[in-house]
Amino acid sequence: LRENATHPKVIAIGEIGLDFHYDPHDKEKQKKVFVKQLEIANEVGLPIQIHSRDATGMMIETLTDNKHLLKNGGIVHCYSGSVETLKQILNLGLSISIGGIVTFKNARETLEVAEFVPLDRLVLETDCPYLTPHPHRGEVNEPKFVELTCQKIAMIKGILTSEVDSITTQNAHRIFPKL
């Protein structure tokens, strides 16, 4: 990992994080590996892309305990948590990405997050091949569908789709300077 992280095409260390969705899982081992990955990202000067599934408490605890390793920034990808957790993520200096979930009819929390998150702390993503936006749910997700996510964010924020597109693209380049 360390050797490859210095390659000019490597823009971040990720997806790293915690996933307690499928059994069996060793929470403490995952946490140790996550901290090691944060250390490597810090050492090589790259931002991080965090994956967290069914592990919000331990993710926030681990990031808070290791805030000194977050100086290169990064995102919590495919964020679908609460506004309260979002506040903690933002306080750690990280941003979030939102994908197709924001278009789902039952995505109340993600809609609240999309309304709350400052535009300068947001990027958009597809999470291919999963989480395809409405009205294409059930199909394989593709980058072309990120436009639907962008349109939904624009509607929530009350601004033009082109503004969301421009701002989130600028954010991606700021968060991942090697893009």
XYZ file of N, CA and C in Angstrom:
537
model
N 0.830 -1.197 0.000
C 0.000 0.000 0.000
C 0.870 1.254 0.000
N 1.851 1.278 0.901
C 2.727 2.445 1.011
C 3.450 2.715 -0.307
N 3.968 1.661 -0.924
C 4.722 1.825 -2.164
C 3.819 2.359 -3.279
N 2.611 1.831 -3.398
C 1.696 2.255 -4.448
C 1.130 3.644 -4.196
N 1.080 4.083 -2.955
C 0.472 5.370 -2.599
C 1.238 6.546 -3.174
N 2.496 6.357 -3.511
C 3.281 7.466 -4.063
C 3.186 7.534 -5.590
N 2.497 6.587 -6.207
C 2.317 6.595 -7.659
C 1.513 7.826 -8.058
N 1.896 8.513 -9.130
C 1.226 9.771 -9.507
C -0.271 9.629 -9.771
N -0.740 8.432 -10.108
C -2.166 8.243 -10.398
C -2.987 7.931 -9.154
N -2.343 7.718 -8.035
C -3.071 7.443 -6.793
C -3.505 8.779 -6.204
N -4.817 8.970 -6.065
C -5.336 10.259 -5.601
C -5.781 10.247 -4.148
N -5.960 9.050 -3.567
C -6.435 8.946 -2.184
C -6.150 7.544 -1.672
N -6.309 7.392 -0.371
C -6.272 6.067 0.247
C -7.719 5.717 0.561
N -8.227 4.706 -0.088
C -9.620 4.339 0.148
C -10.049 3.236 -0.787
N -11.185 2.716 -0.581
C -12.052 2.874 0.546
C -11.445 2.188 1.753
N -11.380 2.938 2.827
C -10.913 2.392 4.098
C -12.020 2.628 5.117
N -11.984 1.889 6.197
C -12.984 2.130 7.220
C -13.431 0.874 7.917
N -14.701 0.856 8.256
C -15.280 -0.209 9.065
C -16.569 -0.696 8.431
N -16.770 -2.010 8.439
C -17.995 -2.590 7.895
C -18.413 -3.737 8.797
N -19.477 -3.510 9.555
C -19.980 -4.521 10.481
C -21.290 -5.127 9.985
N -21.559 -4.992 8.698
C -22.831 -5.454 8.162
C -22.924 -6.974 8.100
N -21.888 -7.602 7.608
C -21.935 -9.049 7.435
C -21.190 -9.750 8.558
N -21.783 -10.823 9.071
C -21.122 -11.665 10.060
C -20.292 -12.701 9.329
N -19.204 -13.168 9.904
C -18.605 -12.651 11.130
C -17.742 -11.428 10.833
N -17.604 -10.597 11.834
C -16.694 -9.465 11.723
C -15.999 -9.258 13.058
N -14.748 -8.913 12.990
C -13.929 -8.663 14.168
C -13.751 -7.142 14.275
N -14.563 -6.524 15.123
C -14.570 -5.063 15.228
C -13.212 -4.501 15.616
N -12.571 -5.103 16.577
C -11.276 -4.581 17.037
C -10.199 -4.730 15.975
N -10.220 -5.837 15.249
C -9.239 -6.021 14.174
C -9.487 -4.995 13.065
N -10.760 -4.790 12.702
C -11.067 -3.787 11.680
C -10.607 -2.403 12.129
N -10.823 -2.096 13.405
C -10.411 -0.785 13.914
C -8.899 -0.618 13.818
N -8.143 -1.643 14.185
C -6.678 -1.572 14.110
C -6.215 -1.357 12.673
N -6.824 -2.078 11.739
C -6.455 -1.929 10.330
C -6.830 -0.531 9.839
N -7.989 -0.037 10.244
C -8.433 1.305 9.863
C -7.438 2.360 10.344
N -7.015 2.256 11.590
C -6.030 3.207 12.122
C -4.728 3.107 11.339
N -4.299 1.907 11.013
C -3.075 1.727 10.221
C -3.222 2.394 8.856
N -4.394 2.262 8.249
C -4.633 2.903 6.953
C -4.622 4.428 7.084
N -5.181 4.952 8.166
C -5.121 6.396 8.413
C -3.672 6.854 8.561
N -2.865 6.044 9.250
C -1.446 6.373 9.418
C -0.725 6.410 8.078
N -1.016 5.443 7.221
C -0.366 5.401 5.907
C -0.781 6.613 5.077
N -2.067 6.935 5.067
C -2.538 8.103 4.309
C -1.847 9.366 4.793
N -1.725 9.491 6.093
C -1.042 10.655 6.672
C 0.418 10.674 6.256
N 1.067 9.535 6.351
C 2.495 9.423 6.017
C 2.781 9.789 4.561
N 1.905 9.364 3.634
C 2.153 9.615 2.214
C 1.469 10.887 1.716
N 0.757 11.574 2.616
C 0.173 12.863 2.279
C -1.030 12.816 1.361
N -1.851 11.778 1.511
C -3.031 11.646 0.664
C -4.319 11.752 1.477
N -5.383 12.264 0.844
C -6.684 12.272 1.502
C -7.233 10.840 1.599
N -8.280 10.695 2.384
C -8.880 9.373 2.585
C -10.306 9.350 2.051
N -10.734 8.157 1.695
C -12.125 7.919 1.329
C -12.609 6.817 2.252
N -13.552 7.179 3.124
C -13.978 6.285 4.197
C -15.265 5.561 3.844
N -15.255 4.269 4.100
C -16.431 3.411 3.992
C -16.845 3.072 5.418
N -18.098 3.302 5.743
C -18.615 2.934 7.060
C -20.002 2.341 6.893
N -20.146 1.103 7.317
C -21.452 0.443 7.227
C -21.750 -0.236 8.547
N -22.841 0.195 9.160
C -23.264 -0.333 10.462
C -22.162 -0.181 11.504
N -21.399 0.910 11.404
C -20.244 1.110 12.283
C -20.061 2.577 12.652
N -21.127 3.348 12.634
C -21.018 4.793 12.799
C -20.314 5.193 14.088
N -20.730 4.631 15.210
C -20.143 5.002 16.496
C -18.651 4.772 16.537
N -18.222 3.595 16.137
C -16.794 3.284 16.172
C -16.032 4.096 15.126
N -16.656 4.384 13.980
C -15.980 5.207 12.968
C -15.698 6.591 13.535
N -16.718 7.222 14.114
C -16.543 8.565 14.673
C -15.528 8.533 15.806
N -15.616 7.541 16.666
C -14.663 7.414 17.778
C -13.236 7.266 17.258
N -13.052 6.419 16.256
C -11.718 6.181 15.699
C -11.170 7.443 15.041
N -12.010 8.123 14.284
C -11.566 9.364 13.626
C -11.254 10.447 14.647
N -12.080 10.561 15.671
C -11.860 11.575 16.711
C -10.558 11.299 17.459
N -10.333 10.036 17.802
C -9.107 9.662 18.512
C -7.860 9.853 17.653
N -8.046 9.884 16.340
C -6.914 9.976 15.416
C -7.013 11.209 14.521
N -7.611 12.253 15.049
C -7.809 13.473 14.271
C -6.488 14.010 13.714
N -5.400 13.810 14.435
C -4.090 14.275 13.968
C -3.666 13.613 12.654
N -4.315 12.516 12.287
C -3.992 11.810 11.044
C -4.867 12.256 9.875
N -5.739 13.241 10.099
C -6.710 13.653 9.080
C -6.319 14.944 8.374
N -5.077 15.353 8.505
C -4.682 16.672 7.984
C -4.763 16.778 6.466
N -4.836 15.646 5.762
C -4.959 15.672 4.306
C -6.414 15.603 3.847
N -7.330 15.592 4.807
C -8.749 15.619 4.478
C -9.252 14.330 3.873
N -10.442 14.434 3.318
C -11.056 13.277 2.690
C -12.560 13.336 2.807
N -13.185 12.229 2.442
C -14.647 12.147 2.478
C -15.106 10.862 3.156
N -16.311 10.920 3.677
C -17.047 9.713 4.047
C -17.934 9.455 2.843
N -17.638 8.371 2.166
C -18.308 8.131 0.884
C -19.698 7.547 1.088
N -20.560 7.857 0.136
C -21.920 7.323 0.084
C -22.638 7.526 1.421
N -22.554 8.731 1.930
C -23.066 9.026 3.259
C -24.578 8.874 3.310
N -25.040 8.116 4.306
C -26.479 7.933 4.501
C -26.844 8.004 5.981
N -25.986 8.650 6.771
C -26.231 8.770 8.201
C -27.071 9.981 8.542
N -27.054 10.331 9.810
C -27.877 11.418 10.340
C -27.169 12.767 10.216
N -27.954 13.819 10.418
C -27.392 15.167 10.461
C -26.462 15.297 11.663
N -26.811 14.687 12.773
C -25.966 14.766 13.973
C -24.584 14.159 13.717
N -24.538 13.005 13.073
C -23.247 12.404 12.735
C -22.523 13.254 11.701
N -23.264 13.805 10.752
C -22.664 14.697 9.755
C -21.944 15.855 10.436
N -22.548 16.437 11.460
C -21.906 17.547 12.179
C -20.561 17.113 12.737
N -20.477 15.903 13.258
C -19.219 15.391 13.797
C -18.187 15.208 12.679
N -18.629 14.711 11.539
C -17.735 14.512 10.397
C -17.186 15.853 9.932
N -18.071 16.830 9.813
C -17.641 18.164 9.377
C -16.669 18.778 10.381
N -16.923 18.583 11.678
C -16.018 19.100 12.711
C -14.640 18.455 12.658
N -14.557 17.273 12.078
C -13.269 16.596 11.914
C -12.544 17.075 10.659
N -13.178 17.980 9.913
C -12.566 18.530 8.716
C -12.796 17.705 7.464
N -13.678 16.730 7.555
C -13.958 15.873 6.409
C -15.206 16.339 5.677
N -15.378 15.840 4.489
C -16.555 16.110 3.674
C -17.306 14.806 3.470
N -18.427 14.887 2.757
C -19.193 13.682 2.457
C -19.498 13.622 0.971
N -19.812 12.422 0.525
C -20.364 12.266 -0.816
C -21.753 11.672 -0.673
N -22.627 12.095 -1.559
C -23.991 11.585 -1.599
C -24.196 10.959 -2.973
N -24.849 9.814 -2.961
C -25.158 9.114 -4.199
C -26.653 9.031 -4.420
N -27.044 8.042 -5.174
C -28.429 7.884 -5.603
C -29.451 7.738 -4.502
N -29.025 7.408 -3.290
C -29.966 7.249 -2.181
C -30.833 8.489 -2.005
N -30.282 9.659 -2.265
C -31.020 10.904 -2.055
C -32.284 10.972 -2.923
N -32.362 10.160 -3.971
C -33.539 10.161 -4.850
C -34.586 9.134 -4.429
N -34.269 8.303 -3.442
C -35.197 7.254 -3.027
C -36.360 7.853 -2.242
N -37.526 7.289 -2.404
C -38.728 7.797 -1.727
C -38.638 7.683 -0.208
N -37.920 6.699 0.299
C -37.828 6.473 1.747
C -36.539 7.020 2.356
N -35.898 7.976 1.695
C -34.582 8.472 2.119
C -34.696 9.732 2.968
N -35.577 9.732 3.948
C -35.823 10.914 4.774
C -34.544 11.476 5.370
N -33.721 10.624 5.991
C -32.486 11.103 6.625
C -31.510 11.694 5.617
N -31.377 11.043 4.477
C -30.462 11.547 3.451
C -30.946 12.880 2.896
N -32.245 13.058 2.785
C -32.797 14.344 2.352
C -32.458 15.438 3.362
N -32.566 15.119 4.652
C -32.214 16.084 5.701
C -30.728 16.431 5.632
N -29.910 15.436 5.405
C -28.464 15.651 5.286
C -28.171 16.541 4.080
N -28.796 16.247 2.960
C -28.575 17.034 1.740
C -28.974 18.489 1.947
N -30.012 18.704 2.711
C -30.438 20.072 3.001
C -29.445 20.773 3.925
N -28.903 20.044 4.895
C -28.036 20.624 5.918
C -26.592 20.824 5.454
N -26.047 19.878 4.706
C -24.613 19.906 4.385
C -24.266 21.170 3.596
N -23.221 21.867 4.025
C -22.768 23.014 3.234
C -22.276 22.527 1.869
N -22.607 23.251 0.834
C -22.221 22.832 -0.512
C -20.717 22.660 -0.666
N -19.932 23.435 0.085
C -18.476 23.316 -0.056
C -17.903 22.076 0.619
N -18.757 21.259 1.233
C -18.315 20.020 1.889
C -18.978 18.793 1.265
N -19.433 18.937 0.021
C -20.192 17.885 -0.641
C -19.593 17.544 -1.994
N -19.520 16.240 -2.273
C -19.254 15.749 -3.619
C -20.339 14.728 -3.949
N -20.500 14.452 -5.218
C -21.501 13.491 -5.679
C -20.800 12.243 -6.175
N -21.516 11.118 -6.112
C -20.921 9.873 -6.581
C -21.992 8.920 -7.065
N -21.541 7.888 -7.772
C -22.466 6.869 -8.254
C -22.501 5.652 -7.341
N -21.388 5.280 -6.743
C -21.217 4.009 -6.025
C -21.545 2.833 -6.948
N -21.099 2.931 -8.199
C -21.335 1.865 -9.179
C -20.897 0.526 -8.611
N -21.613 -0.508 -8.821
C -22.836 -0.653 -9.603
C -24.107 -0.554 -8.762
N -23.980 -0.035 -7.541
C -25.093 -0.050 -6.586
C -25.782 1.309 -6.468
N -26.876 1.322 -5.724
C -27.597 2.533 -5.311
C -27.981 3.425 -6.484
N -28.497 2.800 -7.501
C -28.926 3.515 -8.700
C -30.075 4.461 -8.355
N -29.993 5.715 -8.794
C -31.044 6.686 -8.488
C -32.385 6.331 -9.128
N -33.431 6.818 -8.497
C -34.773 6.740 -9.054
C -34.788 7.605 -10.310
N -35.340 7.244 -11.391
C -36.269 6.136 -11.635
C -35.602 4.877 -12.189
N -34.305 4.726 -12.000
C -33.576 3.588 -12.572
C -33.237 2.517 -11.544
N -33.850 2.587 -10.361
C -33.569 1.561 -9.344
C -33.788 0.184 -9.927
N -32.913 -0.725 -9.536
C -32.986 -2.080 -10.062
C -32.056 -2.295 -11.248
N -31.604 -1.214 -11.847
C -30.636 -1.298 -12.934
C -29.230 -1.154 -12.351
N -28.233 -1.520 -13.142
C -26.846 -1.316 -12.739
C -26.582 0.188 -12.770
N -26.016 0.710 -11.713
C -25.707 2.138 -11.660
C -24.538 2.446 -12.592
N -24.602 3.596 -13.200
C -23.567 4.049 -14.121
C -23.279 5.515 -13.847
N -22.084 5.987 -14.211
C -21.760 7.403 -13.991
C -22.774 8.369 -14.599
N -23.393 8.007 -15.708
C -24.363 8.914 -16.328
C -25.535 9.232 -15.403
N -25.801 8.387 -14.423
C -26.924 8.621 -13.518
C -26.619 9.628 -12.409
N -25.359 10.029 -12.254
C -25.027 11.016 -11.223
C -25.766 12.328 -11.486
N -26.142 12.567 -12.713
C -26.918 13.763 -13.060
C -28.248 13.792 -12.299
N -28.854 12.641 -12.084
C -30.114 12.576 -11.331
C -29.896 12.957 -9.870
N -28.780 12.527 -9.319
C -28.418 12.912 -7.954
C -28.178 14.409 -7.889
N -27.485 14.926 -8.862
C -27.197 16.360 -8.939
C -28.502 17.164 -9.021
N -29.427 16.715 -9.834
C -30.715 17.401 -9.980
C -31.478 17.420 -8.655
N -31.451 16.296 -7.931
C -32.165 16.216 -6.655
C -31.523 17.153 -5.625
N -30.212 17.191 -5.565
C -29.521 18.100 -4.640
C -29.865 19.546 -4.993
N -29.873 19.875 -6.267
C -30.212 21.233 -6.699
C -31.626 21.598 -6.258
N -32.546 20.667 -6.402
C -33.918 20.910 -5.981
C -33.989 21.163 -4.474
N -33.292 20.345 -3.709
C -33.287 20.479 -2.247
C -32.680 21.820 -1.833
N -31.581 22.196 -2.483
C -30.869 23.427 -2.138
C -31.511 24.672 -2.754
N -32.423 24.473 -3.703
C -33.069 25.607 -4.353
C -32.136 26.388 -5.263
N -31.234 25.678 -5.932
C -30.296 26.324 -6.852
C -30.287 25.551 -8.163
N -29.595 26.073 -9.139
C -29.514 25.428 -10.445
C -28.660 24.160 -10.384
N -29.033 23.194 -11.200
C -28.251 21.966 -11.312
C -26.816 22.288 -11.725
N -26.652 23.261 -12.613
C -25.302 23.627 -13.065
C -24.448 24.145 -11.907
N -25.077 24.808 -10.934
C -24.328 25.284 -9.760
C -23.854 24.112 -8.907
N -24.737 23.159 -8.659
C -24.357 21.978 -7.881
C -23.238 21.231 -8.602
N -23.380 21.068 -9.900
C -22.364 20.386 -10.703
C -21.008 21.086 -10.578
N -21.009 22.396 -10.752
C -19.765 23.165 -10.697
C -19.130 23.115 -9.309
N -19.929 23.356 -8.285
C -19.400 23.400 -6.911
C -18.876 22.040 -6.483
N -19.638 20.973 -6.741
C -19.194 19.652 -6.285
C -17.979 19.165 -7.075
N -17.872 19.571 -8.326
C -16.675 19.237 -9.111
C -15.458 19.968 -8.557
N -15.627 21.254 -8.244
C -14.531 22.013 -7.625
C -14.126 21.382 -6.291
N -15.121 20.956 -5.519
C -14.843 20.310 -4.232
C -14.018 19.048 -4.428
N -14.384 18.245 -5.414
C -13.641 17.005 -5.670
C -12.186 17.313 -5.990
N -11.956 18.348 -6.769
C -10.575 18.717 -7.108
C -9.820 19.289 -5.904
N -10.521 19.982 -5.016
C -9.882 20.503 -3.814
C -9.569 19.359 -2.831
N -10.519 18.457 -2.635
C -10.342 17.344 -1.687
C -9.301 16.363 -2.202
N -9.323 16.119 -3.505
C -8.402 15.177 -4.146
C -7.523 15.943 -5.135
N -6.524 16.676 -4.643
C -5.743 17.553 -5.512
C -5.029 16.848 -6.669
N -4.829 15.553 -6.576
C -4.157 14.827 -7.669
C -5.118 14.481 -8.803
N -6.393 14.823 -8.664
C -7.331 14.574 -9.767
C -6.827 15.295 -10.960
